[in-house]
PDB file of C-alpha atoms in Angstrom:
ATOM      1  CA  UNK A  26     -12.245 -15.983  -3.576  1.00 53.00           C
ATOM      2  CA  UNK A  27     -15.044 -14.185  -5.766  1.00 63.00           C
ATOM      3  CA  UNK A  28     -18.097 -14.249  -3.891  1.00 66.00           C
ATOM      4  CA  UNK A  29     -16.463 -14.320  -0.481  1.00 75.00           C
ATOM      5  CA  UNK A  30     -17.140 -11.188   1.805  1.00 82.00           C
ATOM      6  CA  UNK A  31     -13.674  -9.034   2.772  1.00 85.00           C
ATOM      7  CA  UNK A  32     -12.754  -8.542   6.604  1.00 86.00           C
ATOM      8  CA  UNK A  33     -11.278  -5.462   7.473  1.00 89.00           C
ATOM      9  CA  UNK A  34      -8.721  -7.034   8.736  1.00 88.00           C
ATOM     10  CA  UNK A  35      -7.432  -8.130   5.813  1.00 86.00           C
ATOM     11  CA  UNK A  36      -7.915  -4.654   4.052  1.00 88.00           C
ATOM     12  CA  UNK A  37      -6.193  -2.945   7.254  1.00 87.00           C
ATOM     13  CA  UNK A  38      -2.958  -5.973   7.139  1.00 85.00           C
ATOM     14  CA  UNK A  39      -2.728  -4.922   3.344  1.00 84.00           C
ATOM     15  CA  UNK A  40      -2.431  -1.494   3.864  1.00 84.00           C
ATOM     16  CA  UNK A  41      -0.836  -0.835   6.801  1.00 83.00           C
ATOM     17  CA  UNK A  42       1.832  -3.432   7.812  1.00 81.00           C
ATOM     18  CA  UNK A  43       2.676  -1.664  10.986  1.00 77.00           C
ATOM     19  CA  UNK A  44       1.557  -4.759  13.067  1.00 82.00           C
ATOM     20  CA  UNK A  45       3.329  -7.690  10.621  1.00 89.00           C
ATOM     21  CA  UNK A  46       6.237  -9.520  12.546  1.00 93.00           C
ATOM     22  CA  UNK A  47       9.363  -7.763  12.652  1.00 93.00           C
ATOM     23  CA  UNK A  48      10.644 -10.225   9.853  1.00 94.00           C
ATOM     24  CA  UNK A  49       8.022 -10.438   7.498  1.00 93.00           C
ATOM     25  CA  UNK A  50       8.876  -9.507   4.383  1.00 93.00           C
ATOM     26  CA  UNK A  51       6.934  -6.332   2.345  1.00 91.00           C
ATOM     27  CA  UNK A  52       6.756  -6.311  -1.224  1.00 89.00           C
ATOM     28  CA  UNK A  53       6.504  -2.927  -2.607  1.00 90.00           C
ATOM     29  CA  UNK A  54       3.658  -1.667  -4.710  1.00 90.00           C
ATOM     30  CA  UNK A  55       2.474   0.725  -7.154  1.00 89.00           C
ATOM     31  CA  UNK A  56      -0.433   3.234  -6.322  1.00 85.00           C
ATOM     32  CA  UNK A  57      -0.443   5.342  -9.080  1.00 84.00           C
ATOM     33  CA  UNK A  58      -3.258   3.624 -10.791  1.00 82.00           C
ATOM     34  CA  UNK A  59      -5.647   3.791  -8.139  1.00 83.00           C
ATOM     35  CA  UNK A  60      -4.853   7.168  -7.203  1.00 80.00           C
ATOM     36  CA  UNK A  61      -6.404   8.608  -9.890  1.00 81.00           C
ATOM     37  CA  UNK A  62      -9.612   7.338  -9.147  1.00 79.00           C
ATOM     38  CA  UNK A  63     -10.199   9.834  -6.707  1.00 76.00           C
ATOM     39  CA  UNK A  64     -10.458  13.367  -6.952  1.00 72.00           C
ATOM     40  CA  UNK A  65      -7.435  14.522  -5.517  1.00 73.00           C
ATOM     41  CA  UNK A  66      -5.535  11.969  -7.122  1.00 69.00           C
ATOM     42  CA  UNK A  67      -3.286  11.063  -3.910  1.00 70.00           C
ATOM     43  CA  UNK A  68      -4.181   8.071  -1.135  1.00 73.00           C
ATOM     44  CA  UNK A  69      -2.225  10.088   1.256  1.00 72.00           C
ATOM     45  CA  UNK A  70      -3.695  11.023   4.664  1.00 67.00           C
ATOM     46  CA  UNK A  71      -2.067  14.444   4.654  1.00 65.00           C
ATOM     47  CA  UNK A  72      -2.408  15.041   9.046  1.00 65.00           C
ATOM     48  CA  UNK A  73      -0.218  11.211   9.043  1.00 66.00           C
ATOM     49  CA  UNK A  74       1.658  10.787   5.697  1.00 69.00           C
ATOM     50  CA  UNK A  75       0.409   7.429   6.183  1.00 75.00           C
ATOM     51  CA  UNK A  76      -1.979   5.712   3.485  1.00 81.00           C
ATOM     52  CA  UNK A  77      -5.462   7.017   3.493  1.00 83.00           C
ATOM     53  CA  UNK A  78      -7.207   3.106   4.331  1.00 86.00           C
ATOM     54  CA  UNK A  79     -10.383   5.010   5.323  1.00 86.00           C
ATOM     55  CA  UNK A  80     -10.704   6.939   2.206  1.00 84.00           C
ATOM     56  CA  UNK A  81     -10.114   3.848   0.220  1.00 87.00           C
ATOM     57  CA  UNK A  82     -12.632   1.823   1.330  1.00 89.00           C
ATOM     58  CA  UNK A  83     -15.489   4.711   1.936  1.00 87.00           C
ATOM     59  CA  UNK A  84     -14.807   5.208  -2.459  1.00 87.00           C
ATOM     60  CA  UNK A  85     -13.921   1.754  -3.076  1.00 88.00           C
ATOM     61  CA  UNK A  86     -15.715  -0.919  -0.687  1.00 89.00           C
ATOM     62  CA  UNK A  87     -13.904  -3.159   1.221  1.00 91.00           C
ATOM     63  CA  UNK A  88     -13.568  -5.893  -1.615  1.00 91.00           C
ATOM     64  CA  UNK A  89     -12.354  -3.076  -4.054  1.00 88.00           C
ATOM     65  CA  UNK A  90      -9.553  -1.880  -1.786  1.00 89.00           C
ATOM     66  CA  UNK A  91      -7.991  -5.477  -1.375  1.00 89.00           C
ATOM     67  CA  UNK A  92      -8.329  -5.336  -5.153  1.00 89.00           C
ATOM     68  CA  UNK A  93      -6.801  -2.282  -5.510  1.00 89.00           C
ATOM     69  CA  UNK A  94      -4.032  -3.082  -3.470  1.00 89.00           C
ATOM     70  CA  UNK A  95      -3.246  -6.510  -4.884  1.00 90.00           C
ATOM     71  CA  UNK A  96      -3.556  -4.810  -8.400  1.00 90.00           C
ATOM     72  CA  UNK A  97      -0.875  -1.949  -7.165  1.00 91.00           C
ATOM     73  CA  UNK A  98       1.273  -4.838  -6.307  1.00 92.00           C
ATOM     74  CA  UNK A  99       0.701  -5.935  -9.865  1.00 93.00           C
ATOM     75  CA  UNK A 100       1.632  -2.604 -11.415  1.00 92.00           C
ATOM     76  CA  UNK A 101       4.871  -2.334  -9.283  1.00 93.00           C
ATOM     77  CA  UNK A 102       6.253  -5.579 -10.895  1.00 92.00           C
ATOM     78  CA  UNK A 103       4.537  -5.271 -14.345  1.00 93.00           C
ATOM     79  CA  UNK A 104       6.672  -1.048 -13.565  1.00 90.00           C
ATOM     80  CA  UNK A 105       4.781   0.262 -16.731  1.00 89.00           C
ATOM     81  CA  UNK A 106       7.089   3.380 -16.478  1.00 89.00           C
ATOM     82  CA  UNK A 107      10.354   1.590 -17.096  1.00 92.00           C
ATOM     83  CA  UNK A 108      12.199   2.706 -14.070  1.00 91.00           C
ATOM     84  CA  UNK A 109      15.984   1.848 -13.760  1.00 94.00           C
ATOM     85  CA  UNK A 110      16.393  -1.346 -11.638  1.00 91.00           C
ATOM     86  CA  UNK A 111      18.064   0.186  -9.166  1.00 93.00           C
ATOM     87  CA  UNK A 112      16.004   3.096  -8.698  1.00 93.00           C
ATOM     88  CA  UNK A 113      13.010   0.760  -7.545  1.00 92.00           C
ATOM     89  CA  UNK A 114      11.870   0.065  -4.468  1.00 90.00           C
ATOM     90  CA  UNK A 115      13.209  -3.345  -2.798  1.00 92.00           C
ATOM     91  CA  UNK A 116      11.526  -5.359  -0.794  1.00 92.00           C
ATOM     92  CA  UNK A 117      12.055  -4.654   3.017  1.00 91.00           C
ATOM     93  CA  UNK A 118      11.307  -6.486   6.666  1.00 93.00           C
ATOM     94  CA  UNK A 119       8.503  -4.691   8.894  1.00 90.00           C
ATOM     95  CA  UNK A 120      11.133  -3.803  11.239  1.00 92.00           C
ATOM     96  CA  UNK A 121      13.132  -1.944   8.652  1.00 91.00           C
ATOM     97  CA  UNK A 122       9.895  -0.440   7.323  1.00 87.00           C
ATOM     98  CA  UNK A 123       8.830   0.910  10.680  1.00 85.00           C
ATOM     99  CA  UNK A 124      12.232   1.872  11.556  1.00 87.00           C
ATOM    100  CA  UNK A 125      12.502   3.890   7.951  1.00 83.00           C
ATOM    101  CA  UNK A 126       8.707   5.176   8.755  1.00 72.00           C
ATOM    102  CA  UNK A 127      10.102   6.623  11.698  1.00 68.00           C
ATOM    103  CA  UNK A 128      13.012   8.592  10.599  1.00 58.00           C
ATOM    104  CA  UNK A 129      10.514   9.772   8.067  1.00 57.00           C
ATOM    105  CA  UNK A 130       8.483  11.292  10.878  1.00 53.00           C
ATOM    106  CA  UNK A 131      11.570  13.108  12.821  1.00 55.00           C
TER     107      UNK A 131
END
């Protein structure tokens, strides 16, 4: 709600859904937009690979990064690039998520 403050609890569940249930479901987003707000133009903690939460709300606040992330959301359905259907991200369960995360980090 506008006004209300942001917990970072909320920020940290938005970005990082490492914690979620294994079946809750994850709807992919977009990044690209906020991105290039900052100087280096990637969100990407490069020691983890993981999203850079820290560096997102030390530029963007708290209440900006929820923004930012429900916007990115936004941007992956409005997919202003016209990808292909099937070359799109799908939505995925936490479990699968963590389990892909991990074979990432073999």
């Amino acid at each position: 709600q506008k006004g209300q403050e942001i917990d970072r609890s909320i920020v940290d569940a938005l970005t990082n859904p490492g914690d979620f249930p294994d079946d809750e479901v994850l709807v992919p987003v977009d990044l690209t937009g906020v991105a290039e707000q900052f100087p280096q133009k990637r969100l990407v903690c490069e020691d983890s690979g993981m999203l850079d939460t820290e560096a997102m709300v030390q530029h963007l606040g708290l209440r900006g990064t929820a923004s930012a992330m429900v916007q990115a959301q936004q941007r992956f359905l409005a997919n202003p690039r016209a990808e292909p259907e099937e070359e799109r991200a799908k939505p995925m369960s936490a479990k699968d998520w963590r389990e892909s995360w991990d074979v990432e980090m073999e």
